[in-house]
PDB file of C-alpha atoms in Angstrom:
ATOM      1  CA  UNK A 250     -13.331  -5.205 -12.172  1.00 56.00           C
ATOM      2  CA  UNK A 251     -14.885  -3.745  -9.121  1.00 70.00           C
ATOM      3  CA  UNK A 252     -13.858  -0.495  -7.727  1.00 86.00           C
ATOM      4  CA  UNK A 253     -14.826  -1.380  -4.145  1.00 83.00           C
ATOM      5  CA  UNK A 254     -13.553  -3.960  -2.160  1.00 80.00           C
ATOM      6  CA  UNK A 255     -14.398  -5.116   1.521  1.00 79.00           C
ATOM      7  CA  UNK A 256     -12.086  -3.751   4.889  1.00 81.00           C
ATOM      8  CA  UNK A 257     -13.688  -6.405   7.210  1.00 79.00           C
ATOM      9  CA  UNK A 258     -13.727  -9.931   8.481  1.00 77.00           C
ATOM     10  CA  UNK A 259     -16.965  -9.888   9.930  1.00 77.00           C
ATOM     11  CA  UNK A 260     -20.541 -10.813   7.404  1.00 74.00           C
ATOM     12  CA  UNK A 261     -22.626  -9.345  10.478  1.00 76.00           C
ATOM     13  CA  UNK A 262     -20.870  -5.490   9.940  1.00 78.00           C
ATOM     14  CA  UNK A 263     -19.695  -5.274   6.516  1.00 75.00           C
ATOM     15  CA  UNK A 264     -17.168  -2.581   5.372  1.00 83.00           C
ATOM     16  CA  UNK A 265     -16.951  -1.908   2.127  1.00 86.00           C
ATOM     17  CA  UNK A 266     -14.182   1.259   0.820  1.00 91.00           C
ATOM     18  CA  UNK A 267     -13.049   2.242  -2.568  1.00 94.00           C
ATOM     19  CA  UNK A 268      -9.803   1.169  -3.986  1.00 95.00           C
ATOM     20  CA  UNK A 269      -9.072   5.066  -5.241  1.00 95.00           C
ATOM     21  CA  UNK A 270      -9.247   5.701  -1.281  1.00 95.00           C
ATOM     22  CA  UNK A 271      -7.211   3.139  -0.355  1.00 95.00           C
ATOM     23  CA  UNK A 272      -4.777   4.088  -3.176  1.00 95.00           C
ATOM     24  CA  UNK A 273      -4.364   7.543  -2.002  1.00 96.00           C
ATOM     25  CA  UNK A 274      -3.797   6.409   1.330  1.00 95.00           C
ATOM     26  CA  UNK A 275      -1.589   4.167   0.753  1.00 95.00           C
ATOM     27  CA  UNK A 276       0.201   6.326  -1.624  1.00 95.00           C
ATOM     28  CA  UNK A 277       0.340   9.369   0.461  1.00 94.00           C
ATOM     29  CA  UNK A 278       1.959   7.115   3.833  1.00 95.00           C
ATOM     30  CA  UNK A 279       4.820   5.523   1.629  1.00 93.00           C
ATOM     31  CA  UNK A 280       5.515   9.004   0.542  1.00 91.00           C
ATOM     32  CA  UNK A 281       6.526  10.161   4.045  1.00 92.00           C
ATOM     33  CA  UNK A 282       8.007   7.230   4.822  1.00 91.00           C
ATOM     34  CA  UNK A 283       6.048   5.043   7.662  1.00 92.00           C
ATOM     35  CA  UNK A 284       5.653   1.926   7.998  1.00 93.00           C
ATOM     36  CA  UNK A 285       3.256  -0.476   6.581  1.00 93.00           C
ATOM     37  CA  UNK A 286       2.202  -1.521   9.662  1.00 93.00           C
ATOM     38  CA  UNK A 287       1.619   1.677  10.988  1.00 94.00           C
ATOM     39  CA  UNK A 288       0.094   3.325   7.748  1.00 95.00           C
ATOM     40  CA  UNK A 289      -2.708   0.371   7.053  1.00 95.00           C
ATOM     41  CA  UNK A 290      -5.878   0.770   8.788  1.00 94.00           C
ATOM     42  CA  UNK A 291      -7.721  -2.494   7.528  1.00 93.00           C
ATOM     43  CA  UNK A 292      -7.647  -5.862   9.758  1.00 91.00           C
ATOM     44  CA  UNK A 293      -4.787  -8.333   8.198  1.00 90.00           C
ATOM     45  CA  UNK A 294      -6.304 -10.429   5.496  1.00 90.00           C
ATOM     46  CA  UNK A 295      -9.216  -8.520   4.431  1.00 92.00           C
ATOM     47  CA  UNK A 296      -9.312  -7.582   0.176  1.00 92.00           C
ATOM     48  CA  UNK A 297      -8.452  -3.457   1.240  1.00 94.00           C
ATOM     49  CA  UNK A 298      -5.276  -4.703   3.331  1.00 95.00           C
ATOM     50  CA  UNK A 299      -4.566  -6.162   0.465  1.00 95.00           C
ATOM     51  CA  UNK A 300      -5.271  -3.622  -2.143  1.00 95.00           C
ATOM     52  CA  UNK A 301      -3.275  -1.403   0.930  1.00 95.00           C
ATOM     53  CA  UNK A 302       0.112  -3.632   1.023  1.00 96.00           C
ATOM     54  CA  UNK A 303       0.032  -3.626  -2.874  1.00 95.00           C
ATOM     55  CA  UNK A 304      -0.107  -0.185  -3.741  1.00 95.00           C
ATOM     56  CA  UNK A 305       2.132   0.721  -0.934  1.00 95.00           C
ATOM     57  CA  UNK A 306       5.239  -1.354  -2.237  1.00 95.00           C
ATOM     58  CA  UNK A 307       4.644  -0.111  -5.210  1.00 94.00           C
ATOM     59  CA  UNK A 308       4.706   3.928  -4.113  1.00 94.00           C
ATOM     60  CA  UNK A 309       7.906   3.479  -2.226  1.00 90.00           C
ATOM     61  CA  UNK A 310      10.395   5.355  -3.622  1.00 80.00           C
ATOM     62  CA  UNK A 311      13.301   3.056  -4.903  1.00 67.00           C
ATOM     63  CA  UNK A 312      16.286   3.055  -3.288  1.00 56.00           C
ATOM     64  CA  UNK A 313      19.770   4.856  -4.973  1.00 57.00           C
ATOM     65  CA  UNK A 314      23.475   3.617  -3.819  1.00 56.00           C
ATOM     66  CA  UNK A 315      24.614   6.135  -1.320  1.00 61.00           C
ATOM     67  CA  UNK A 316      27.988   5.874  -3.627  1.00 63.00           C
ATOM     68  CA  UNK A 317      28.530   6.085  -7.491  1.00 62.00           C
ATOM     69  CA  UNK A 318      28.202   3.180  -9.261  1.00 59.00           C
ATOM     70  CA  UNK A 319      31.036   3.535 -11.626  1.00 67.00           C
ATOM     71  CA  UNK A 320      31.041   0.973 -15.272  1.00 68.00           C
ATOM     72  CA  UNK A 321      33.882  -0.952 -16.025  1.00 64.00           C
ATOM     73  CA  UNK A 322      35.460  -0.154 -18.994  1.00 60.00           C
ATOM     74  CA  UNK A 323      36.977  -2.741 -21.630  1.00 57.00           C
TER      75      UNK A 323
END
């Protein structure tokens, strides 16, 4: 599997970036929190917006009750 995949929509000026960049950037923006819209630098559609929106679902941190969950007993 490659390790680079292309940021743009355009043949005439291709773009290509590595996917351990766009891991660490996408990593490193769910970690404090923004947005995806506001953390992805690579035009909707392209393979590194992709790569982008997977990795940064994936980094968010999951989310915990705000109260106990307490078990039912029998």
């Amino acid at each position: 599997m490659s390790q680079l995949v292309f940021a743009s929509n355009n043949p005439a000026i291709p773009m290509i970036v590595s996917k351990a960049a766009i891991e660490k950037q996408a990593t490193e923006a769910a970690g404090k929190g923004q947005s995806i819209n506001d953390a992805c630098p690579y035009p909707f559609g392209t393979a590194a917006a992709d790569h982008f929106k997977a990795v940064y679902l994936l980094a968010l941190p999951t989310a915990r009750p705000t109260t106990p969950i307490e078990c039912a007993t029998t």
